[in-house]
Amino acid sequence: MVKFSFLRIFRKILRKKNPRIGIYGPPNAGKTTLANRILRDFTGDVMGPASEVPHETRRVRRKENVTIGANGSRITLDIVDTPGLATKIDFEEFVKVFKMKEEEARKRAKEATEGVVEAIKWIDECDGILLVLDATEDPYTQVNIVTVGNMEARGKPMVVVANKIDRPNASPARIKAAFPQHPIVPISALEGQNIDKLYEELAQRFG
Amino acid sequence: MTVNVQFPFQICLLSEDRLSAMTSMEKVRMILDQVKGGDILVLEQGLSPQEYSTLMEMTMTEIRASNFPGIEIGSYPYKTRAGLLQKLLRLPPRNGGRLTLIGRSDRLRTLQRDRDYIAMGLVAPPGDGKEAKAADGKRRKATASAAEAAPGAPAAPDG
């Protein structure tokens, strides 16, 4: 009995933990779409619903033991999908732009604020970060600058994903120019364009 | 002669010396209090990434508790400084904060942004003179408490 317990402890010490990779980025960059793409490709599962309305993901979601790979590279990861980071959430935007009822908009805004706090708390729980940016948008936003600065200050490895390259006005080059110190992978999470390149990069970077 | 004019908001410039004399929480609290009152803050030296995270978290708490819509921040990307010690010990580089503009998100809008250029627009607060007067009173109170928090800081304006 004692021998068995020792063996278990020894195994626990030796067992290498899967790297936990957090998918971070501003609202509507395609974080959940990417998480769904990865899970669909390798497990047949999905992480959660994605939509055009900002702050669709308002709780952190995690999937363990996801083995991904491409062109001979393989890695098993725990994937964490996080709510979009923001410095402002205005319920009136949900009412005016997305035609929500006021009560629903207020509830969504409240949950979104909780989601942002939860996402920030999870940074320390992650071993590496996938920063998902919308390649059709300006990359120099404060949220992006702070997220990159936080990862650098914590010494955590990061891959920047320039998402939505299927759109005509996408400019992954602008993202590359903004964050030249990090690997940038242009993809379309929705269409699956260039996704194997991202899987290769993940296996190399976090393996 | 003192001219009694009500300003709808004020632009406050905070020096690097004043900011470095404050703790992280003092900075974040002072920023939120003044910004909520409608002021626009110009920080000579921006916040560290960790301080921004705290500011983001506390902003979310304020949004949840009131009708505060959040904050708009304009700043350049960090200048990464890796000293010899950092390189030798393989420590993460230090990120130095840079000139930063912060305001309520319904008063300050980012119009254009690039690596070395930021254009921001100021939105006049809604309402008549009464609201401006009320905002002015709140602002003076916040300035006075910020002055108390920072040693050697100037007193709140009177008149």
mmCIF file of N, CA and C in Angstrom, chain A residues 5 59-60 78-79 102 131 155 163 197:
data_model
loop_
_atom_site.group_PDB
_atom_site.id
_atom_site.type_symbol
_atom_site.label_atom_id
_atom_site.label_comp_id
_atom_site.label_asym_id
_atom_site.label_seq_id
_atom_site.Cartn_x
_atom_site.Cartn_y
_atom_site.Cartn_z
ATOM 1 N N SER A 5 1.512 4.168 -2.968
ATOM 2 C CA SER A 5 1.376 5.620 -2.804
ATOM 3 C C SER A 5 2.626 6.352 -3.254
ATOM 4 N N ARG A 59 -17.647 34.032 -20.329
ATOM 5 C CA ARG A 59 -17.060 33.164 -19.308
ATOM 6 C C ARG A 59 -15.867 32.452 -19.935
ATOM 7 N N VAL A 60 -14.835 32.217 -19.132
ATOM 8 C CA VAL A 60 -13.683 31.462 -19.625
ATOM 9 C C VAL A 60 -14.094 30.002 -19.799
ATOM 10 N N ASP A 78 -3.860 22.106 -23.282
ATOM 11 C CA ASP A 78 -5.141 22.490 -22.675
ATOM 12 C C ASP A 78 -5.458 23.860 -23.273
ATOM 13 N N ILE A 79 -6.629 23.994 -23.868
ATOM 14 C CA ILE A 79 -6.965 25.254 -24.544
ATOM 15 C C ILE A 79 -7.974 26.049 -23.712
ATOM 16 N N GLU A 102 -33.320 46.804 -23.625
ATOM 17 C CA GLU A 102 -32.433 47.432 -22.633
ATOM 18 C C GLU A 102 -32.036 46.460 -21.514
ATOM 19 N N LEU A 131 -2.536 35.325 -29.166
ATOM 20 C CA LEU A 131 -3.214 36.628 -29.231
ATOM 21 C C LEU A 131 -3.897 36.738 -30.590
ATOM 22 N N GLY A 155 7.145 37.097 -19.243
ATOM 23 C CA GLY A 155 8.047 36.178 -19.946
ATOM 24 C C GLY A 155 7.330 34.985 -20.540
ATOM 25 N N ASN A 163 -6.127 37.199 -37.760
ATOM 26 C CA ASN A 163 -7.329 36.467 -38.202
ATOM 27 C C ASN A 163 -8.126 37.257 -39.252
ATOM 28 N N LYS A 197 -0.438 26.012 -40.820
ATOM 29 C CA LYS A 197 0.748 26.807 -40.452
ATOM 30 C C LYS A 197 0.675 27.181 -38.963
#
